[in-house]
Amino acid sequence: MRNAVRLIIFAAIAAAIAACNGKPADQPAGKVQAEQKTAPKDVAAAQALATSFLTALQAGDKVKMYQAANLTTEQVAASRDKLVHIKQNKMTDAQRLACEHVLKISGDVDFFAAKLRKILTPTATIKITQTAPAGTPVSHLVHTVSVTYSSKTDAVQDKTGKAVKELKLPMQQFDHPVEAGEVHEFAFTGPEFEKMANKDFEVVSYF
């Protein structure tokens, strides 16, 4: 009888161990797949939006930059007001995050317009040559932006003082859900901004 009881106990322990080594191990994979599905599916449409944003930036047209980001000044004002009165509005975490995304994109438009036009000169040709999905820290796209200068006079110089004919920039695109639909954030990483500030470009060719 004792032997039978022991066998039952051992069988129960073995079953518990098997369960622990089974389903939880499958969960991370499911989570990764779900995160990957949040990336924009239509790459061609994403490239068109990114190109519109960059050409508007090149022209210093903040209105068209807002349009490419699917953002309005009314959204920005409403989001700012909601965050100022966050306790009274009893916002959920998702609503707060959506407002923060809107304000960040608005701030990026002003920042880019002031900082990046020196690289995206009026006569330069801007083209997205490649787009790849990325998943860190959240699912997004990375566009490879080609900037080609029409003449040595209008070209930027790299850190050695050489006139650049073509360079490449990696630009990120995040699509954030908001109450009105979706807003598009176009961004560069901190290290990439530092490289641009130091004229440490990824040069394709020189004049």
Tab-separated table of C-alpha atoms in Angstrom:
chain	number	residue	atom	x	y	z
A	1	MET	CA	0.000	0.000	0.000
A	2	ARG	CA	2.844	2.367	0.927
A	3	ASN	CA	4.556	1.657	-2.363
A	4	ALA	CA	1.355	2.475	-4.245
A	5	VAL	CA	1.001	5.787	-2.396
A	6	ARG	CA	4.614	6.679	-3.153
A	7	LEU	CA	4.105	5.944	-6.829
A	8	ILE	CA	1.067	8.216	-6.928
A	9	ILE	CA	3.026	11.043	-5.203
A	10	PHE	CA	5.986	10.682	-7.581
A	11	ALA	CA	3.626	10.691	-10.573
A	12	ALA	CA	1.973	13.887	-9.342
A	13	ILE	CA	5.346	15.598	-8.842
A	14	ALA	CA	6.515	14.526	-12.297
A	15	ALA	CA	3.321	15.874	-13.864
A	16	ALA	CA	3.757	19.215	-12.073
A	17	ILE	CA	7.366	19.519	-13.278
A	18	ALA	CA	6.321	18.719	-16.836
A	19	ALA	CA	3.640	21.396	-16.690
A	20	CYS	CA	6.112	23.979	-15.406
A	21	ASN	CA	8.525	23.145	-18.202
A	22	GLY	CA	5.799	23.312	-20.850
A	23	LYS	CA	3.305	26.163	-21.180
A	24	PRO	CA	5.358	28.975	-19.583
A	25	ALA	CA	8.170	28.265	-22.020
A	26	ASP	CA	5.710	28.727	-24.881
A	27	GLN	CA	4.383	32.070	-23.582
A	28	PRO	CA	7.423	34.252	-24.409
A	29	ALA	CA	7.305	33.083	-28.022
A	30	GLY	CA	3.654	34.055	-28.225
A	31	LYS	CA	4.477	37.450	-26.736
A	32	VAL	CA	7.242	38.023	-29.289
A	33	GLN	CA	4.887	37.155	-32.131
A	34	ALA	CA	2.276	39.576	-30.793
A	35	GLU	CA	4.854	42.371	-30.550
A	36	GLN	CA	6.044	41.732	-34.090
A	37	LYS	CA	2.481	42.093	-35.387
A	38	THR	CA	2.286	45.632	-34.008
A	39	ALA	CA	4.802	46.865	-36.585
A	40	PRO	CA	3.343	48.719	-39.575
A	41	LYS	CA	2.352	46.124	-42.180
A	42	ASP	CA	2.314	48.326	-45.285
A	43	VAL	CA	5.968	49.195	-45.821
A	44	ALA	CA	5.281	51.184	-48.991
A	45	ALA	CA	2.757	53.378	-47.153
A	46	ALA	CA	5.167	53.830	-44.250
A	47	GLN	CA	7.935	54.871	-46.652
A	48	ALA	CA	5.592	57.381	-48.323
A	49	LEU	CA	4.751	58.932	-44.931
A	50	ALA	CA	8.408	59.073	-43.929
A	51	THR	CA	9.363	60.675	-47.242
A	52	SER	CA	6.585	63.247	-46.842
A	53	PHE	CA	7.834	64.062	-43.366
A	54	LEU	CA	11.437	64.490	-44.544
A	55	THR	CA	10.604	66.625	-47.577
A	56	ALA	CA	8.418	68.827	-45.357
A	57	LEU	CA	11.319	69.065	-42.912
A	58	GLN	CA	13.631	69.983	-45.777
A	59	ALA	CA	11.278	72.813	-46.712
A	60	GLY	CA	10.807	73.886	-43.094
A	61	ASP	CA	7.057	73.335	-43.460
A	62	LYS	CA	5.766	72.367	-40.012
A	63	VAL	CA	2.179	72.111	-41.249
A	64	LYS	CA	3.103	69.332	-43.683
A	65	MET	CA	5.300	67.691	-41.035
A	66	TYR	CA	2.209	67.546	-38.821
A	67	GLN	CA	0.211	66.105	-41.721
A	68	ALA	CA	2.759	63.328	-42.292
A	69	ALA	CA	2.636	62.521	-38.585
A	70	ASN	CA	-1.199	62.584	-38.717
A	71	LEU	CA	-1.139	65.223	-36.022
A	72	THR	CA	-3.146	68.428	-35.548
A	73	THR	CA	-2.576	71.487	-33.414
A	74	GLU	CA	-5.940	70.754	-31.773
A	75	GLN	CA	-4.690	67.327	-30.696
A	76	VAL	CA	-1.553	68.861	-29.229
A	77	ALA	CA	-3.508	71.485	-27.266
A	78	ALA	CA	-6.033	68.908	-26.020
A	79	SER	CA	-3.296	66.473	-24.979
A	80	ARG	CA	-1.428	69.204	-23.099
A	81	ASP	CA	-4.620	70.236	-21.286
A	82	LYS	CA	-5.446	66.646	-20.353
A	83	LEU	CA	-2.002	66.055	-18.867
A	84	VAL	CA	-2.093	69.323	-16.920
A	85	HIS	CA	-5.411	68.227	-15.373
A	86	ILE	CA	-4.608	64.524	-15.270
A	87	LYS	CA	-6.178	63.891	-11.855
A	88	GLN	CA	-9.420	65.661	-12.686
A	89	ASN	CA	-9.671	63.818	-16.007
A	90	LYS	CA	-9.123	60.414	-14.338
A	91	MET	CA	-7.085	59.212	-17.290
A	92	THR	CA	-6.133	55.602	-17.840
A	93	ASP	CA	-2.488	54.675	-18.454
A	94	ALA	CA	-3.258	54.167	-22.148
A	95	GLN	CA	-4.858	57.618	-22.440
A	96	ARG	CA	-1.952	59.263	-20.628
A	97	LEU	CA	0.559	57.491	-22.863
A	98	ALA	CA	-1.314	58.582	-26.002
A	99	CYS	CA	-1.190	62.220	-24.855
A	100	GLU	CA	2.526	61.921	-24.112
A	101	HIS	CA	3.183	60.538	-27.603
A	102	VAL	CA	1.301	63.445	-29.182
A	103	LEU	CA	3.330	66.022	-27.239
A	104	LYS	CA	6.613	64.255	-27.978
A	105	ILE	CA	5.913	64.238	-31.718
A	106	SER	CA	5.017	67.925	-31.575
A	107	GLY	CA	8.266	68.676	-29.764
A	108	ASP	CA	10.236	66.589	-32.262
A	109	VAL	CA	8.825	68.629	-35.155
A	110	ASP	CA	10.177	71.837	-33.614
A	111	PHE	CA	13.503	70.229	-32.741
A	112	PHE	CA	14.053	68.643	-36.156
A	113	ALA	CA	13.078	71.840	-37.966
A	114	ALA	CA	15.800	73.654	-36.037
A	115	LYS	CA	18.554	71.020	-36.145
A	116	LEU	CA	18.292	68.847	-39.247
A	117	ARG	CA	17.750	71.374	-42.015
A	118	LYS	CA	21.515	71.938	-42.119
A	119	ILE	CA	21.832	68.349	-43.357
A	120	LEU	CA	18.684	68.285	-45.503
A	121	THR	CA	19.651	71.260	-47.625
A	122	PRO	CA	17.063	72.706	-50.087
A	123	THR	CA	18.716	71.234	-53.198
A	124	ALA	CA	19.415	67.774	-51.753
A	125	THR	CA	17.573	64.696	-53.022
A	126	ILE	CA	16.012	62.595	-50.262
A	127	LYS	CA	15.123	58.963	-50.833
A	128	ILE	CA	14.333	55.983	-48.616
A	129	THR	CA	16.340	53.059	-49.955
A	130	GLN	CA	15.417	50.395	-47.421
A	131	THR	CA	12.992	49.730	-44.577
A	132	ALA	CA	13.383	47.004	-41.983
A	133	PRO	CA	11.334	46.018	-38.921
A	134	ALA	CA	12.891	46.269	-35.468
A	135	GLY	CA	11.594	45.193	-32.080
A	136	THR	CA	13.660	46.998	-29.451
A	137	PRO	CA	12.473	48.539	-27.195
A	138	VAL	CA	9.089	48.279	-28.957
A	139	SER	CA	8.106	47.190	-32.422
A	140	HIS	CA	8.881	49.821	-35.076
A	141	LEU	CA	10.438	50.380	-38.498
A	142	VAL	CA	13.894	51.653	-39.373
A	143	HIS	CA	14.191	53.561	-42.652
A	144	THR	CA	17.531	53.973	-44.399
A	145	VAL	CA	17.443	57.543	-45.693
A	146	SER	CA	19.709	58.500	-48.578
A	147	VAL	CA	20.612	62.196	-48.899
A	148	THR	CA	22.325	63.171	-52.175
A	149	TYR	CA	23.673	66.675	-52.747
A	150	SER	CA	23.459	68.270	-56.177
A	151	SER	CA	26.668	70.269	-55.951
A	152	LYS	CA	29.773	70.641	-53.843
A	153	THR	CA	28.661	74.132	-52.870
A	154	ASP	CA	25.439	72.920	-51.266
A	155	ALA	CA	26.906	69.752	-49.764
A	156	VAL	CA	27.658	69.190	-46.088
A	157	GLN	CA	31.180	68.446	-44.956
A	158	ASP	CA	32.149	65.476	-42.839
A	159	LYS	CA	34.422	65.613	-39.771
A	160	THR	CA	37.519	65.577	-42.004
A	161	GLY	CA	36.331	68.598	-43.988
A	162	LYS	CA	35.499	66.672	-47.179
A	163	ALA	CA	32.403	67.595	-49.196
A	164	VAL	CA	29.885	64.744	-49.080
A	165	LYS	CA	28.031	63.733	-52.230
A	166	GLU	CA	25.781	61.104	-50.602
A	167	LEU	CA	25.210	59.999	-47.027
A	168	LYS	CA	22.833	57.674	-45.209
A	169	LEU	CA	20.767	58.230	-42.058
A	170	PRO	CA	18.799	55.611	-40.092
A	171	MET	CA	15.392	57.021	-39.128
A	172	GLN	CA	12.928	55.220	-36.871
A	173	GLN	CA	9.155	55.178	-37.297
A	174	PHE	CA	6.770	54.363	-34.448
A	175	ASP	CA	2.997	54.212	-34.969
A	176	HIS	CA	1.084	55.083	-31.798
A	177	PRO	CA	-2.665	54.526	-31.250
A	178	VAL	CA	-4.637	57.573	-30.097
A	179	GLU	CA	-8.333	58.351	-29.755
A	180	ALA	CA	-8.445	59.874	-33.253
A	181	GLY	CA	-6.749	56.847	-34.830
A	182	GLU	CA	-2.962	56.717	-35.094
A	183	VAL	CA	-0.047	59.157	-35.003
A	184	HIS	CA	3.353	58.562	-36.551
A	185	GLU	CA	6.566	59.350	-34.710
A	186	PHE	CA	9.720	59.798	-36.792
A	187	ALA	CA	12.854	59.778	-34.697
A	188	PHE	CA	16.621	59.348	-34.576
A	189	THR	CA	18.432	57.662	-31.707
A	190	GLY	CA	20.593	59.663	-29.312
A	191	PRO	CA	23.837	58.135	-30.644
A	192	GLU	CA	22.807	58.983	-34.214
A	193	PHE	CA	22.111	62.601	-33.267
A	194	GLU	CA	25.524	62.755	-31.626
A	195	LYS	CA	27.139	61.457	-34.800
A	196	MET	CA	25.316	64.064	-36.883
A	197	ALA	CA	26.369	66.813	-34.480
A	198	ASN	CA	29.995	65.648	-34.822
A	199	LYS	CA	29.631	65.325	-38.627
A	200	ASP	CA	30.425	61.641	-38.278
A	201	PHE	CA	28.217	60.650	-41.210
A	202	GLU	CA	27.779	57.298	-42.899
A	203	VAL	CA	29.214	58.527	-46.185
A	204	VAL	CA	28.433	56.699	-49.423
A	205	SER	CA	30.497	58.968	-51.706
A	206	TYR	CA	32.360	62.274	-51.867
A	207	PHE	CA	32.684	64.968	-54.521
